[in-house]
Coordinates of C-alpha atoms and ligand atoms in Angstrom, one line a residue:
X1 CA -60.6 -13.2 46.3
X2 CA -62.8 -9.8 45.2
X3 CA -61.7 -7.3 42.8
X4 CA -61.2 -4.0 44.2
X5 CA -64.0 -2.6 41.5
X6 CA -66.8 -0.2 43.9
X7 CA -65.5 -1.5 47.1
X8 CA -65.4 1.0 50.4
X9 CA -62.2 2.3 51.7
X10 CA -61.8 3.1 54.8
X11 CA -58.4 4.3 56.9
X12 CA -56.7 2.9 59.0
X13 CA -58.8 4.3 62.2
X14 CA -61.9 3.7 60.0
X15 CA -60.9 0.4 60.2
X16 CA -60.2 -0.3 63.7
X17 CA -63.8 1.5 64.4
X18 CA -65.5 -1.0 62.5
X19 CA -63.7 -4.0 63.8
X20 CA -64.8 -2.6 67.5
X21 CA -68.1 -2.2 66.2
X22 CA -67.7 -5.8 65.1
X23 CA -66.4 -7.0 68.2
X24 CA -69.2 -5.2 70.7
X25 CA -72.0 -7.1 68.3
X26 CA -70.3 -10.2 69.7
X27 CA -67.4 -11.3 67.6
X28 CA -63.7 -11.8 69.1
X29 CA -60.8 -10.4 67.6
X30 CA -59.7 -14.3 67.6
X31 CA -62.4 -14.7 65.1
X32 CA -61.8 -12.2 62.7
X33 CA -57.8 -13.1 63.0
X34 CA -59.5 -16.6 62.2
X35 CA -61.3 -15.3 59.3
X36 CA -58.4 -13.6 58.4
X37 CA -55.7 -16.0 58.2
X38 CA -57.7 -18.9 57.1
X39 CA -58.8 -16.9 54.3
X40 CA -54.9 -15.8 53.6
X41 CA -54.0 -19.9 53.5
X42 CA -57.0 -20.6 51.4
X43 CA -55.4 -17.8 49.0
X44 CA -51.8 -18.6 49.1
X45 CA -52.5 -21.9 48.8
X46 CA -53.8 -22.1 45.2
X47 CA -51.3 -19.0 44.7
X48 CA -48.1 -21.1 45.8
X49 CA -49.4 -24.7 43.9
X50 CA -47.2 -26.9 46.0
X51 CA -44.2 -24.8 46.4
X52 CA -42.2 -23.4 49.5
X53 CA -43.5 -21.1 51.4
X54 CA -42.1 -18.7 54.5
X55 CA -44.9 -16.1 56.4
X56 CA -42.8 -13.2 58.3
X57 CA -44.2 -12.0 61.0
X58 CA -44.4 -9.1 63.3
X59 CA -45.4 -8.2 66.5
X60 CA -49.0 -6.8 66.1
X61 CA -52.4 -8.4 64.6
X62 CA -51.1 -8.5 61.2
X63 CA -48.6 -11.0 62.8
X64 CA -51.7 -12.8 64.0
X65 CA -52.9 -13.2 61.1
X66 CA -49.8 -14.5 59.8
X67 CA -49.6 -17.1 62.9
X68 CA -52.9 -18.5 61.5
X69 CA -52.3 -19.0 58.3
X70 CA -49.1 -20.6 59.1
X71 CA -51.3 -23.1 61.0
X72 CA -53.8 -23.9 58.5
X73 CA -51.4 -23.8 55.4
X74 CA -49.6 -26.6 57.7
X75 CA -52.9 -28.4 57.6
X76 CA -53.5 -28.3 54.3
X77 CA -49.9 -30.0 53.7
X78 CA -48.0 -26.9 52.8
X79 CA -44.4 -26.5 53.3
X80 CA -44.7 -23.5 55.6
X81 CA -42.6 -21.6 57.6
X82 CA -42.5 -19.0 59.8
X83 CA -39.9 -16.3 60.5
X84 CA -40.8 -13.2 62.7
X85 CA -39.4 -9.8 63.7
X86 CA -39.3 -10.7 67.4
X87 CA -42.0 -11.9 70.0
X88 CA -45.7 -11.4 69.3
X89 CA -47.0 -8.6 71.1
X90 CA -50.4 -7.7 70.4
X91 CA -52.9 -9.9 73.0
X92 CA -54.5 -12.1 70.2
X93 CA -51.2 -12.4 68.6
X94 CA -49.8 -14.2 71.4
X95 CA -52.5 -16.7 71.1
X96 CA -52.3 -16.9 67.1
X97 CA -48.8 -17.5 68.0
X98 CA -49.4 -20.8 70.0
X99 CA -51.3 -22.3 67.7
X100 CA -47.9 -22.6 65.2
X101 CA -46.2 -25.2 66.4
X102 CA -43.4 -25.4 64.4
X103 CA -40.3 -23.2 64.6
X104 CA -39.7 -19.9 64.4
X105 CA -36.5 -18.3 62.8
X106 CA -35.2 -15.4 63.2
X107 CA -36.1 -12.8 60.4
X108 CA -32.4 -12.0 60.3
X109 CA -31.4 -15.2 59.1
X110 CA -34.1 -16.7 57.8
X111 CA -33.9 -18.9 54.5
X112 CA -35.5 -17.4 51.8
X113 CA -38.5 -19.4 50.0
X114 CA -40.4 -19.6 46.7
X115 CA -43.3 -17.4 48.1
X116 CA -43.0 -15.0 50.6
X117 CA -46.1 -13.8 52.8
X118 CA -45.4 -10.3 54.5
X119 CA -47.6 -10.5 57.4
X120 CA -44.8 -8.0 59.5
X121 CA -47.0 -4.7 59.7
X122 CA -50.5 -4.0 59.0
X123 CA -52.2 -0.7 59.1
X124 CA -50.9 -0.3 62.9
X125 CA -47.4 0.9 60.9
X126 CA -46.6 4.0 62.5
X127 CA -43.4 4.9 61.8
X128 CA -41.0 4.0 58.8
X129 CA -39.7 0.3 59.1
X130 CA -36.1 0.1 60.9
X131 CA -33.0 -1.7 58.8
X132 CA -33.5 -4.7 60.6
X133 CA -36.4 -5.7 59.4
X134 CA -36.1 -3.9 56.2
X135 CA -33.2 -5.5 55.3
X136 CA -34.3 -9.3 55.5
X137 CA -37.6 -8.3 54.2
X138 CA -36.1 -6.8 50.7
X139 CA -33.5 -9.5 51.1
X140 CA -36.0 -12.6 51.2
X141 CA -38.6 -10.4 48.5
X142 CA -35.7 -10.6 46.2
X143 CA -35.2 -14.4 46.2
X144 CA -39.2 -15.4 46.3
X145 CA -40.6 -16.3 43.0
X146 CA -44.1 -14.5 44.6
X147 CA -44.4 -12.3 46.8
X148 CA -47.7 -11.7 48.8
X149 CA -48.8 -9.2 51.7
X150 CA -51.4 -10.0 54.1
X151 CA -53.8 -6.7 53.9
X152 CA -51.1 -4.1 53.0
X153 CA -47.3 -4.6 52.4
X154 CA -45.5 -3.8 55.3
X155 CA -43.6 -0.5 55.3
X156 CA -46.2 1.5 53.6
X157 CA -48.7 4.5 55.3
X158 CA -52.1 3.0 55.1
X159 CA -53.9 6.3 55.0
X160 CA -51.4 8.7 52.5
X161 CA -49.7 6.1 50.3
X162 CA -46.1 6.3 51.2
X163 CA -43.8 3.9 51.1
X164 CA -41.6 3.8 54.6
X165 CA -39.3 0.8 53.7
X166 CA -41.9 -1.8 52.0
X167 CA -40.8 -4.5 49.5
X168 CA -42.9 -4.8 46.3
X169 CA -45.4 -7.5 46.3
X170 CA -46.8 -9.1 43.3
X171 CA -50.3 -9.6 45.1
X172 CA -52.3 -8.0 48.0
X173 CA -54.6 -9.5 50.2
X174 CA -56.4 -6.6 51.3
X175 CA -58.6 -7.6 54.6
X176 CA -62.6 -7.0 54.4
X177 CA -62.1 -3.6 52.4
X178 CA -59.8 -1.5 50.6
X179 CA -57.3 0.9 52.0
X180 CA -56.0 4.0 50.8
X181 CA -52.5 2.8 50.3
X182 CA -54.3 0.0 48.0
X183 CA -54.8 2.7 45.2
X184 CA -52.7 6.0 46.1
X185 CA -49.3 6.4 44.6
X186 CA -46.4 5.6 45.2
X187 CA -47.6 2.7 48.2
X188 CA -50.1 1.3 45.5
X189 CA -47.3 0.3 43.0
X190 CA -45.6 -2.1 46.1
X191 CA -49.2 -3.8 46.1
X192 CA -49.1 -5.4 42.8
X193 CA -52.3 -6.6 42.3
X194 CA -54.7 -5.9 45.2
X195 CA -57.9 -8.5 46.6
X196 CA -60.1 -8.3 49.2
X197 CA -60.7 -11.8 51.3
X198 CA -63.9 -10.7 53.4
X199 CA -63.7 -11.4 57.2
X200 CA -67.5 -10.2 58.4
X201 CA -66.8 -7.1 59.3
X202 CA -69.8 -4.5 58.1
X203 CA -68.2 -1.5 56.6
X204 CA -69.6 1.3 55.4
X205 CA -67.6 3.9 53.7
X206 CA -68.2 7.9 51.8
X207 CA -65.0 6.5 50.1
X208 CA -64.8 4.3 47.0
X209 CA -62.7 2.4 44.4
X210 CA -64.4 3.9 41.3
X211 CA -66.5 1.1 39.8
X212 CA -66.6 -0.1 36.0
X213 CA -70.4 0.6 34.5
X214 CA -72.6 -2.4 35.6
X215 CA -75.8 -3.2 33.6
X216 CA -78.8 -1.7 35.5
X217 CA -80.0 -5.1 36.6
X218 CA -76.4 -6.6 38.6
X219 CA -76.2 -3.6 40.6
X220 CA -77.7 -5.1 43.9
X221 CA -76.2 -8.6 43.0
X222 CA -72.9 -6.9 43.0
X223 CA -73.2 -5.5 46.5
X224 CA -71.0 -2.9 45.5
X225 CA -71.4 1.0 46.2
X226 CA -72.1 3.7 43.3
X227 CA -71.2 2.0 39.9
X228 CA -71.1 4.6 37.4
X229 CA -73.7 5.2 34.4
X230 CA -72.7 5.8 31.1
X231 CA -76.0 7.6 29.6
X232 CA -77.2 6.1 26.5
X233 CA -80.0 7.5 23.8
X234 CA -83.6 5.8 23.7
X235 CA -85.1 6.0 20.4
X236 CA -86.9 9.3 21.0
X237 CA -83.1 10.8 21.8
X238 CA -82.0 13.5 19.4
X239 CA -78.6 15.5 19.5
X240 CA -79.8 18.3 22.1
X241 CA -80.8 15.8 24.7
X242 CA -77.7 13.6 24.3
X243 CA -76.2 16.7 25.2
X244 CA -74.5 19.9 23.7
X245 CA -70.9 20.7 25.1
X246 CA -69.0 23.9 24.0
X247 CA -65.6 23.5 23.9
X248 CA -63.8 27.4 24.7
X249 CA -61.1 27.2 22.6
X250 CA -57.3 29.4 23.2
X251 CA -54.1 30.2 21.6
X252 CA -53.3 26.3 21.6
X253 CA -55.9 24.8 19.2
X254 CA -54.6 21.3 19.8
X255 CA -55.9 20.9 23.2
X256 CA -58.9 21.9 22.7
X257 CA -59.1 20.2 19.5
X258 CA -58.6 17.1 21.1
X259 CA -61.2 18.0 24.1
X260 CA -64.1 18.3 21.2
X261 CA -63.5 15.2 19.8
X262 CA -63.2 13.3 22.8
X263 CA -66.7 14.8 23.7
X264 CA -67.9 13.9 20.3
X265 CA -66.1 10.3 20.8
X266 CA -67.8 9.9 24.5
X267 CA -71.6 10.4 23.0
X268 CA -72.5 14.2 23.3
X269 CA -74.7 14.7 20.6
X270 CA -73.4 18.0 19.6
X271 CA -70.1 20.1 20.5
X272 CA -69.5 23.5 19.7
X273 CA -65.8 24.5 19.7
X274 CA -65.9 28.3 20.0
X275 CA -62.2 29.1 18.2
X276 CA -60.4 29.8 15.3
X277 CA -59.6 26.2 13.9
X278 CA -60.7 25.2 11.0
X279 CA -61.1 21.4 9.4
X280 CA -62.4 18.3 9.9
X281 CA -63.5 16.4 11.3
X282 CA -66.8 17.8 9.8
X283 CA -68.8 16.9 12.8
X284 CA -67.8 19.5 14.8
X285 CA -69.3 22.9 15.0
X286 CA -67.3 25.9 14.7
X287 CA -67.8 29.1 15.3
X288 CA -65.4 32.2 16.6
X289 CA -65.6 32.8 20.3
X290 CA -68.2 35.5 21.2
X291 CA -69.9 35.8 25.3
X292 CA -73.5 35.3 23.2
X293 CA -72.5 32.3 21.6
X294 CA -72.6 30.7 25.4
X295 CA -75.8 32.0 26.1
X296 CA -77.5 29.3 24.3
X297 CA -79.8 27.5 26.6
X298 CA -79.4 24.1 25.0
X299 CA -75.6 23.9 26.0
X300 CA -75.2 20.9 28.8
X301 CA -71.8 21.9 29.3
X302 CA -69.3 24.5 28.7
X303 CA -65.5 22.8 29.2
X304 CA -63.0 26.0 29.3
X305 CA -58.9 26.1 30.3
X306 CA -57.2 23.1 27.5
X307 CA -55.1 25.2 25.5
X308 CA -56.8 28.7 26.6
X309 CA -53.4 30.7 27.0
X310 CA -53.2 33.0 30.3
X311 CA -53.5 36.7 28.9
X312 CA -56.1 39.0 28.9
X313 CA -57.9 38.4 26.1
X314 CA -58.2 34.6 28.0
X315 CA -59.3 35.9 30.9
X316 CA -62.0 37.4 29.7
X317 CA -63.2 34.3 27.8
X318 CA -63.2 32.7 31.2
X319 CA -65.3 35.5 32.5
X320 CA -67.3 35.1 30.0
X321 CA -67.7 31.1 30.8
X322 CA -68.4 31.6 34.5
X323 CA -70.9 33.8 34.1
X324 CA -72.8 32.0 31.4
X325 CA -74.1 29.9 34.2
X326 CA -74.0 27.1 31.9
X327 CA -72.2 23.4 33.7
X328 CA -68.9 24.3 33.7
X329 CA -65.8 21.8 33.4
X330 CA -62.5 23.6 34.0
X331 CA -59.3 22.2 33.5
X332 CA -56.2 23.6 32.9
X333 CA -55.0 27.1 31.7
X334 CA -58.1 28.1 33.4
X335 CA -57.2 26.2 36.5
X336 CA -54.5 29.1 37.1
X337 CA -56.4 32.1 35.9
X338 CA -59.6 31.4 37.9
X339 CA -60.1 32.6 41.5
X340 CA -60.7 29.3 43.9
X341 CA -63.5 31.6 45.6
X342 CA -65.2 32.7 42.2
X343 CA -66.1 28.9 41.2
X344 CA -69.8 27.9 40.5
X345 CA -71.3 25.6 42.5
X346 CA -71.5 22.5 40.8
X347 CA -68.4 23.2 38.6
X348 CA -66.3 20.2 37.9
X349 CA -62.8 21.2 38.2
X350 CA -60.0 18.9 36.9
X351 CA -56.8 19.9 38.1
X352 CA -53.0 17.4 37.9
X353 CA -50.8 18.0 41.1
X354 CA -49.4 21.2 40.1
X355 CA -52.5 22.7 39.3
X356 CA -54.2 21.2 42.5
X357 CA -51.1 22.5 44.7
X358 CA -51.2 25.8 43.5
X359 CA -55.3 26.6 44.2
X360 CA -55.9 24.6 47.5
X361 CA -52.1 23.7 48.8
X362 CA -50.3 20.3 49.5
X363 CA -51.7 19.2 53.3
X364 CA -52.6 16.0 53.8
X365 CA -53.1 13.0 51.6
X366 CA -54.3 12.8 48.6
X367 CA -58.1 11.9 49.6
X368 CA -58.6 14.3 52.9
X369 CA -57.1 17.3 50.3
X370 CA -59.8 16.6 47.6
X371 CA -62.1 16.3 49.8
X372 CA -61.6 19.7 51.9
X373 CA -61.2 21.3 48.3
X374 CA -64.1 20.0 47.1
X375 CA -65.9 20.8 50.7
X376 CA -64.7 24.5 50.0
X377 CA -65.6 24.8 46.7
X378 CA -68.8 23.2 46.6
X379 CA -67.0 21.8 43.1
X380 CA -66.5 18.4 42.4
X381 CA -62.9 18.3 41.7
X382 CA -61.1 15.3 40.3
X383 CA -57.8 15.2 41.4
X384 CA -55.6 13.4 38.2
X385 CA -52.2 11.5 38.9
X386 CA -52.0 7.9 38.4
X387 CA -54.6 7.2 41.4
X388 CA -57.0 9.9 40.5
X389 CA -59.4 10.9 43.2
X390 CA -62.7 12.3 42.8
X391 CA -64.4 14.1 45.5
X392 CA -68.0 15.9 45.7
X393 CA -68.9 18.7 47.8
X394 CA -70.7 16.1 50.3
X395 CA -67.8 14.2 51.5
X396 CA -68.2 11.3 48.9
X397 CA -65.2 10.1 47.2
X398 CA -63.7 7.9 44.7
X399 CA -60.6 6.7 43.8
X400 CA -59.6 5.3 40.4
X401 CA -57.5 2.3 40.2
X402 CA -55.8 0.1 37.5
X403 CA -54.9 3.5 35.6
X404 CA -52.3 3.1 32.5
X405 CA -49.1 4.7 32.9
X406 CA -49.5 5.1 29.0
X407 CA -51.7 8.1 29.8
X408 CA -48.8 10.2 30.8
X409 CA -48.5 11.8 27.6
X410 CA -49.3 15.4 26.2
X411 CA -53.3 15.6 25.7
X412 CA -54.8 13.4 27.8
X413 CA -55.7 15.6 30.5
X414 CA -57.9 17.8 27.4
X415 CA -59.1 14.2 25.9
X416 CA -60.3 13.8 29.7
X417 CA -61.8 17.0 30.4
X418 CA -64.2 16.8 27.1
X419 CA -65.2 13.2 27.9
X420 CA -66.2 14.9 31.5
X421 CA -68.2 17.3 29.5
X422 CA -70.2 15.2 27.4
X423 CA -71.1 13.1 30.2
X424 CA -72.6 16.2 32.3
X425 CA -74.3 17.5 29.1
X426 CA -76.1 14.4 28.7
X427 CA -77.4 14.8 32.1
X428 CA -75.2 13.0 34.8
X429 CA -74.6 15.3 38.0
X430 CA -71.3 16.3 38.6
X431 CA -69.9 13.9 40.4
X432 CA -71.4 10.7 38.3
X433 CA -70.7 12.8 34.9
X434 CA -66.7 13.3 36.5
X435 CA -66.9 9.6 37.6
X436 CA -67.6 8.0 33.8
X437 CA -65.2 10.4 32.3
X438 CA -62.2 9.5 34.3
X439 CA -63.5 5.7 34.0
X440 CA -64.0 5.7 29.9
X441 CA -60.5 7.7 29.8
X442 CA -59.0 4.6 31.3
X443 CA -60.8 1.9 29.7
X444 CA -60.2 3.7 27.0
X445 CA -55.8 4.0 27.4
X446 CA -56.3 0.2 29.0
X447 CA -57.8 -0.9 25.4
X448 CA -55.0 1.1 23.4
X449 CA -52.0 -0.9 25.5
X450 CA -48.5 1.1 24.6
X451 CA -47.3 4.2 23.1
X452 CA -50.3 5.6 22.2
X453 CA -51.1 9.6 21.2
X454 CA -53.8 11.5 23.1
X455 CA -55.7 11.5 19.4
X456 CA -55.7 7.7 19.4
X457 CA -57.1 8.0 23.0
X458 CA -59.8 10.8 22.0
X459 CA -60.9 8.0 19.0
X460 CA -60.9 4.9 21.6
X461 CA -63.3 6.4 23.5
X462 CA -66.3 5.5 21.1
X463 CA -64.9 2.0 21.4
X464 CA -65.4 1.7 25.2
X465 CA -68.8 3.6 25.6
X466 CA -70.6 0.3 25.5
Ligands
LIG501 N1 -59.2 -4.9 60.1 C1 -59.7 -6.0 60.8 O1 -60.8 -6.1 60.9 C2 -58.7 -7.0 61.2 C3 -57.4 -6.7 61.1 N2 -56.5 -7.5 61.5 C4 -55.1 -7.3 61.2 O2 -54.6 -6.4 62.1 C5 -53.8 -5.5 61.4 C6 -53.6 -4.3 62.3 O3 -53.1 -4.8 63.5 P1 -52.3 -3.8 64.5 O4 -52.0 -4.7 65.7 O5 -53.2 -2.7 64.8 O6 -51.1 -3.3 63.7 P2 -49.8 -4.0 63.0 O7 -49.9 -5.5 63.1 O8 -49.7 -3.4 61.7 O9 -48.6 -3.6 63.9 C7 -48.6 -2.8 65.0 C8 -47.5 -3.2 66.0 O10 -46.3 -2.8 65.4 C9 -45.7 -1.7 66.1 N3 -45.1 -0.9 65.1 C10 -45.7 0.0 64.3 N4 -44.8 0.5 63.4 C11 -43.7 -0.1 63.6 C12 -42.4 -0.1 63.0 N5 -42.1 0.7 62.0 N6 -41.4 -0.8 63.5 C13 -41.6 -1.6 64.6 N7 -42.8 -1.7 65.2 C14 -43.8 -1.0 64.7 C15 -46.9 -1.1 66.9 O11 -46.4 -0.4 68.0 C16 -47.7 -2.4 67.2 O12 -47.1 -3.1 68.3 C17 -54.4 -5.3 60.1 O13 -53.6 -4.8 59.1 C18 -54.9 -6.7 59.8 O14 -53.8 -7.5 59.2 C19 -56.8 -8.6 62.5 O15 -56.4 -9.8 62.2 C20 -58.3 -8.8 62.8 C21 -59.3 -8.2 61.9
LIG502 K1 -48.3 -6.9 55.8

């Protein structure tokens, strides 16, 4: 069982592509339902220790794949059952089917057991589960100890996230790669906690689960795409080439505040905050706001909207921050002042869903809008929520997991945006500078547990630079 960390995702059509690919290179579907539910037994097996379990099934491949590990749970010694929606359907279903040769009960009245396996829909779900098979499903998910779903939990849309009738489960057994409903909201809540049991299907993916740093060495071993870099001084580094980030600060001094020490806290050498606080900490730089103070060559990034304010006078301090044609990071206030079409190229752009809905509109999921708005803007925009997706202007995206729900408290989105910022000072292009701020904003509110302030959070990042 893998961690999710780095691995591809790919839809639901991604998916099937891949398997076909699979298949016309000379494996059956048989096998990979083989692979499939052999690897689920193997799983659920050490997950159940000896007690009871029932496997629901439906009518397509995920089915199959329930059929199979029926069969080999059964030869393990398990007490396994099975209970199924109706008749297999799929054509390699039917044959997973015969190889269970115990009963089948009716999912309607089927006896509830100490672990549940949902192997009832897959990523073939295409329209919300009926009361008939919701019902018993919620029914029997209420009186299992452990609930597990073979590759997604049924009832959810693979590709956007929803939930259409789906149980919680307490673990996922995600087939061969991730899928979007593994990390977007509110689907990636009913996963619990989400593995991947490989089946030999080659996948290759622009979309990722963003990765946790990995020492330059394990990065092939890992066999994992893009892990982020946190950039680290050399002993000839001094504080302009660990990067100088100038914080463009509003009417709300707080936010911005906060933004400069997170940048301070993430490793920029030097940050600038262009406002009219005054006080510690003494590390920071402060100076009033002028359009020449920005036309300092050494800045590495210029982070402008937390706490800005929305009048005039703000505007212009935008203005004056676009065309500085510094790095730019721009996060709120300025998020609703800026026109979409006046963005730099190689802007980073971190919008929440309000601020996201109201530049580029609310079509599609989650990753195809990030995507096209990144695709439009030639920005990369990071997308924030509780499954934060990060898209470049190439197509590549990733999509940040195991977020706390701890950071949904005033500030964090300004602790974010200056961690961003010193990462792209210090060098890292957008989209790898956008990819270790979000990731040391996390670690950082994972390390901190409960109830924390977004000034704790700004502090814990020097604890998780590593
Ligand atoms: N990815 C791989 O390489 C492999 C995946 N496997 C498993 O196969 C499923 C996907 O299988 P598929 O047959 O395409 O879809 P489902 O099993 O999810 O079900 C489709 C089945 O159900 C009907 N249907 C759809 N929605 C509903 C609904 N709401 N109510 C009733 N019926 C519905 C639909 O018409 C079909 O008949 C994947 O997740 C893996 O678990 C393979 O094992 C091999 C390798
Ligand atoms: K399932």
């Amino acid at each position: 069982m893998i961690p999710l960390d780095g691995q591809p995702i790919l839809t639901a059509g991604e998916m099937r592509a891949a398997e076909e690919a699979t298949m016309v290179a000379g494996t059956s579907v048989d096998t990979l339902m083989e692979r499939a539910g052999e690897g689920v037994a193997v799983a659920v097996h050490r997950l159940a220790a000896g007690a009871d379990i029932v496997i629901l099934c439906g009518p397509g491949n995920n089915g199959g794949d329930g059929y199979v590990a029926a069969a080999a749970l059964h030869r393990m010694g398990a007490a396994v059952r099975v209970a199924a929606s109706g008749a297999p359907a799929s054509p390699a279903a039917v044959r997973a089917a015969a190889r269970w040769h115990g009963p089948v009960e009716a999912l309607a009245q089927a006896e509830p057991a100490t672990i549940l396996v949902d192997a009832l829909f897959g990523t073939g779900l295409s329209r919300p589960l009926a009361d008939e098979v919701a019902a018993p499903l919620h029914r029997l998910a209420r009186a299992a100890r452990l609930r597990i779903a073979v590759d997604v939990p049924s009832g959810v849309g693979s590709d956007d996230g929803a939930v259409l009738g789906a149980a919680t489960c307490d673990i996922t057994l995600a087939l061969e790669a991730a899928k979007p409903a593994h990390l977007l909201q509110p689907a990636a809540q009913a996963c619990g906690t989400v593995r991947l049991i490989p089946i030999g299907v080659p996948v290759v993916s622009h979309t990722h689960v963003l990765s946790s740093p990995l020492p330059e060495g394990e990065r092939d071993m890992a066999c994992v795409a893009p892990s982020i870099t946190l950039p680290t001084p050399g002993p000839n580094s001094h504080k302009y080439t660990r990067g100088m980030v100038a914080i463009v600060a509003g009417g709300m001094a707080g936010a911005s505040e906060l933004a400069s020490i997170a940048a301070m806290r993430a490793g920029a050498g030097y940050v600038l905050h262009l406002g009219e606080g005054q006080g510690p900490p003494h590390a920071l730089v402060r100076k009033i706001f002028s359009a020449d103070a920005l036309q300092d060559a050494r800045i590495g990034a210029i982070v402008v909207g937390p706490g800005l304010g929305r009048d005039d006078a703000t505007r212009r301090m935008l203005d004056a921050s676009l065309a500085a044609h510094r790095p730019l990071v721009i996060d709120g206030d300025a998020l609703r002042l800026i026109d979409p079409t006046t963005i730099p190229a190689g802007s980073i752009l971190t919008p929440h869903g309000g601020e996201f809905s109201h530049l580029f509109g609310q079509e599609g999921d989650k990753i195809t809008r990030t995507r096209r708005a990144a695709a439009q803007t030639g920005a990369v925009i990071v997308h924030k929520g509780p499954d934060t997706v990060i898209a470049a202007p190439d197509g590549r995206v990733t999509v940040a997991g195991e977020g706390s729900p701890w950071l949904s408290t005033a500030g964090t989105g300004d602790v974010l945006a200056g961690a961003i910022g010193a990462m792209r000072a210090a060098g890292l292009d957008p989209f790898a500078a956008a990819g270790a701020g979000v990731w040391l904003h996390g670690a950082a509110a994972r390390r901190l547990g409960p109830a924390f302030i977004a000034d704790d959070l700004a502090d814990a990042l020097s604890a998780v630079r590593g």
